[in-house]
Tab-separated table of C-alpha atoms in Angstrom:
chain	number	residue	atom	x	y	z
J	1	MET	CA	0.408	-0.214	-0.229
J	2	LYS	CA	2.693	1.929	0.537
J	3	ASN	CA	3.733	2.068	-3.362
J	4	PHE	CA	0.100	3.999	-3.589
J	5	ARG	CA	0.284	6.922	-1.212
J	6	TYR	CA	1.909	9.299	-3.538
J	7	PRO	CA	0.370	8.594	-6.595
J	8	LEU	CA	-2.696	8.912	-4.278
J	9	GLU	CA	-2.076	12.329	-2.858
J	10	ILE	CA	-0.851	13.993	-6.182
J	11	ALA	CA	-4.168	12.352	-7.750
J	12	ILE	CA	-5.764	14.577	-4.771
J	13	SER	CA	-3.910	16.879	-4.627
J	14	LEU	CA	-4.736	17.692	-8.888
J	15	ILE	CA	-8.162	16.959	-8.420
J	16	LEU	CA	-8.503	19.659	-5.610
J	17	TYR	CA	-6.870	22.542	-7.391
J	18	PHE	CA	-9.369	21.356	-10.503
J	19	ILE	CA	-12.410	22.365	-7.881
J	20	VAL	CA	-10.770	24.892	-6.021
J	21	LEU	CA	-9.849	26.664	-9.586
J	22	THR	CA	-13.381	25.758	-11.281
J	23	LEU	CA	-14.969	27.882	-7.895
J	24	SER	CA	-12.100	30.870	-7.771
J	25	LEU	CA	-12.733	31.108	-11.042
J	26	ALA	CA	-16.626	31.364	-11.203
J	27	TYR	CA	-16.468	32.965	-7.856
J	28	LEU	CA	-14.284	35.934	-9.332
J	29	LYS	CA	-16.523	36.654	-12.950
J	30	LYS	CA	-19.509	38.402	-10.888
J	31	ASP	CA	-19.243	42.271	-10.578
J	32	ASN	CA	-18.679	44.066	-7.395
J	33	ILE	CA	-16.334	41.971	-5.477
J	34	ASP	CA	-13.736	43.385	-3.225
J	35	TYR	CA	-9.994	43.821	-4.055
J	36	THR	CA	-8.420	42.724	-1.893
J	37	PHE	CA	-11.126	39.397	-0.978
J	38	GLN	CA	-10.540	38.911	-5.235
J	39	ILE	CA	-6.870	39.197	-4.249
J	40	ILE	CA	-7.786	36.128	-1.833
J	41	VAL	CA	-9.682	34.214	-4.072
J	42	THR	CA	-7.590	34.519	-6.375
J	43	LEU	CA	-4.093	33.024	-4.825
J	44	LEU	CA	-6.767	29.748	-3.864
J	45	PRO	CA	-5.388	27.011	-5.862
J	46	VAL	CA	-2.244	27.782	-4.491
J	47	ILE	CA	-3.627	25.458	-1.170
J	48	PRO	CA	-4.165	22.423	-3.538
J	49	CYS	CA	-0.363	23.332	-5.037
J	50	LEU	CA	1.421	22.985	-1.604
J	51	LEU	CA	-0.052	19.227	-1.178
J	52	THR	CA	1.534	18.221	-4.200
J	53	VAL	CA	4.640	20.525	-2.648
J	54	MET	CA	4.270	18.083	0.430
J	55	SER	CA	3.565	14.824	-1.559
J	56	VAL	CA	7.000	15.740	-3.294
J	57	ILE	CA	9.445	16.444	-0.563
J	58	ARG	CA	7.846	12.713	1.939
J	59	LEU	CA	8.580	11.285	-1.194
J	60	ILE	CA	12.577	12.089	-1.541
J	61	THR	CA	13.064	11.486	1.669
J	62	GLN	CA	11.129	7.955	1.828
J	63	LEU	CA	14.697	7.068	-0.875
J	64	ASP	CA	17.404	5.434	-1.494
J	65	GLU	CA	20.954	7.179	-1.741
J	66	LEU	CA	21.145	6.268	-5.011
J	67	GLN	CA	17.494	7.844	-5.755
J	68	ARG	CA	18.118	10.412	-4.350
J	69	GLN	CA	21.093	11.332	-6.208
J	70	ILE	CA	18.849	10.887	-8.997
J	71	GLN	CA	16.159	12.905	-8.004
J	72	LEU	CA	18.612	15.751	-7.432
J	73	TYR	CA	20.792	15.715	-10.768
J	74	ALA	CA	16.835	15.892	-12.263
J	75	LEU	CA	16.058	18.462	-10.135
J	76	ALA	CA	19.115	20.237	-11.273
J	77	PHE	CA	18.578	19.344	-15.030
J	78	ALA	CA	15.133	20.220	-14.391
J	79	PHE	CA	15.959	24.361	-12.536
J	80	THR	CA	19.132	25.108	-14.690
J	81	GLY	CA	17.334	24.118	-17.742
J	82	THR	CA	14.002	26.253	-16.653
J	83	ALA	CA	16.459	29.176	-16.054
J	84	LEU	CA	18.140	29.325	-19.467
J	85	ALA	CA	15.250	28.416	-21.750
J	86	THR	CA	13.133	31.328	-19.876
J	87	PHE	CA	15.716	33.382	-19.995
J	88	ARG	CA	16.848	32.941	-24.119
J	89	TYR	CA	13.247	33.274	-24.460
J	90	GLY	CA	12.573	36.325	-22.247
J	91	PHE	CA	15.275	37.846	-24.691
J	92	LEU	CA	13.249	37.030	-27.458
J	93	GLU	CA	9.897	38.821	-26.316
J	94	ASN	CA	11.991	42.682	-27.193
J	95	ILE	CA	12.244	41.543	-30.972
J	96	GLY	CA	8.655	40.228	-31.041
J	97	PHE	CA	8.146	37.080	-29.983
J	98	PRO	CA	4.812	36.344	-27.813
J	99	HIS	CA	4.424	36.972	-24.606
J	100	PHE	CA	4.753	33.800	-22.684
J	101	PRO	CA	3.260	33.154	-19.974
J	102	ILE	CA	4.362	32.578	-16.573
J	103	PHE	CA	2.380	30.069	-15.424
J	104	MET	CA	3.842	27.961	-17.944
J	105	ILE	CA	7.218	27.941	-16.731
J	106	TRP	CA	5.696	24.982	-14.040
J	107	PRO	CA	5.197	23.037	-16.899
J	108	VAL	CA	8.226	23.774	-18.385
J	109	MET	CA	10.478	22.989	-15.254
J	110	ALA	CA	8.315	19.660	-14.631
J	111	THR	CA	8.976	18.269	-18.139
J	112	LEU	CA	12.532	18.849	-18.031
J	113	TRP	CA	12.453	17.152	-14.255
J	114	GLY	CA	11.020	14.061	-16.057
J	115	VAL	CA	13.676	14.064	-18.650
J	116	GLY	CA	16.380	14.202	-15.415
J	117	VAL	CA	14.747	11.529	-13.706
J	118	ALA	CA	14.764	9.671	-17.456
J	119	ILE	CA	18.226	10.208	-18.195
J	120	GLY	CA	19.551	9.781	-14.115
J	121	ILE	CA	16.681	5.718	-14.088
J	122	TRP	CA	19.011	5.305	-17.622
J	123	ARG	CA	22.682	6.435	-16.301
J	124	TYR	CA	22.651	3.618	-13.775
J	125	ARG	CA	20.448	0.733	-14.987
């Protein structure tokens, strides 16, 4: 059952995220909402994201030394790859490339993290 805990936690946090996001977006369509309350409602979907963070950290603390090393390299690959990609694209925006929404940074980083894990697993097979 321990092997199913992480995917279950991630699934629950994603479901909660989509529910909270949908409800907050629907609520924000109302007129005459106090600006401070708009900020609070807008940021509510971050709470389920915090559950994801806690789940990832809990998973990493349970890994053995080799798996932790693979995750460290994957995270370093994702961090530096995302930094390089967004920095580079920022320069391209100066010459007319479309604006890169900040919402896209996490999917880029998550994808590079997955690529980094795959490379690490392949490297240590």
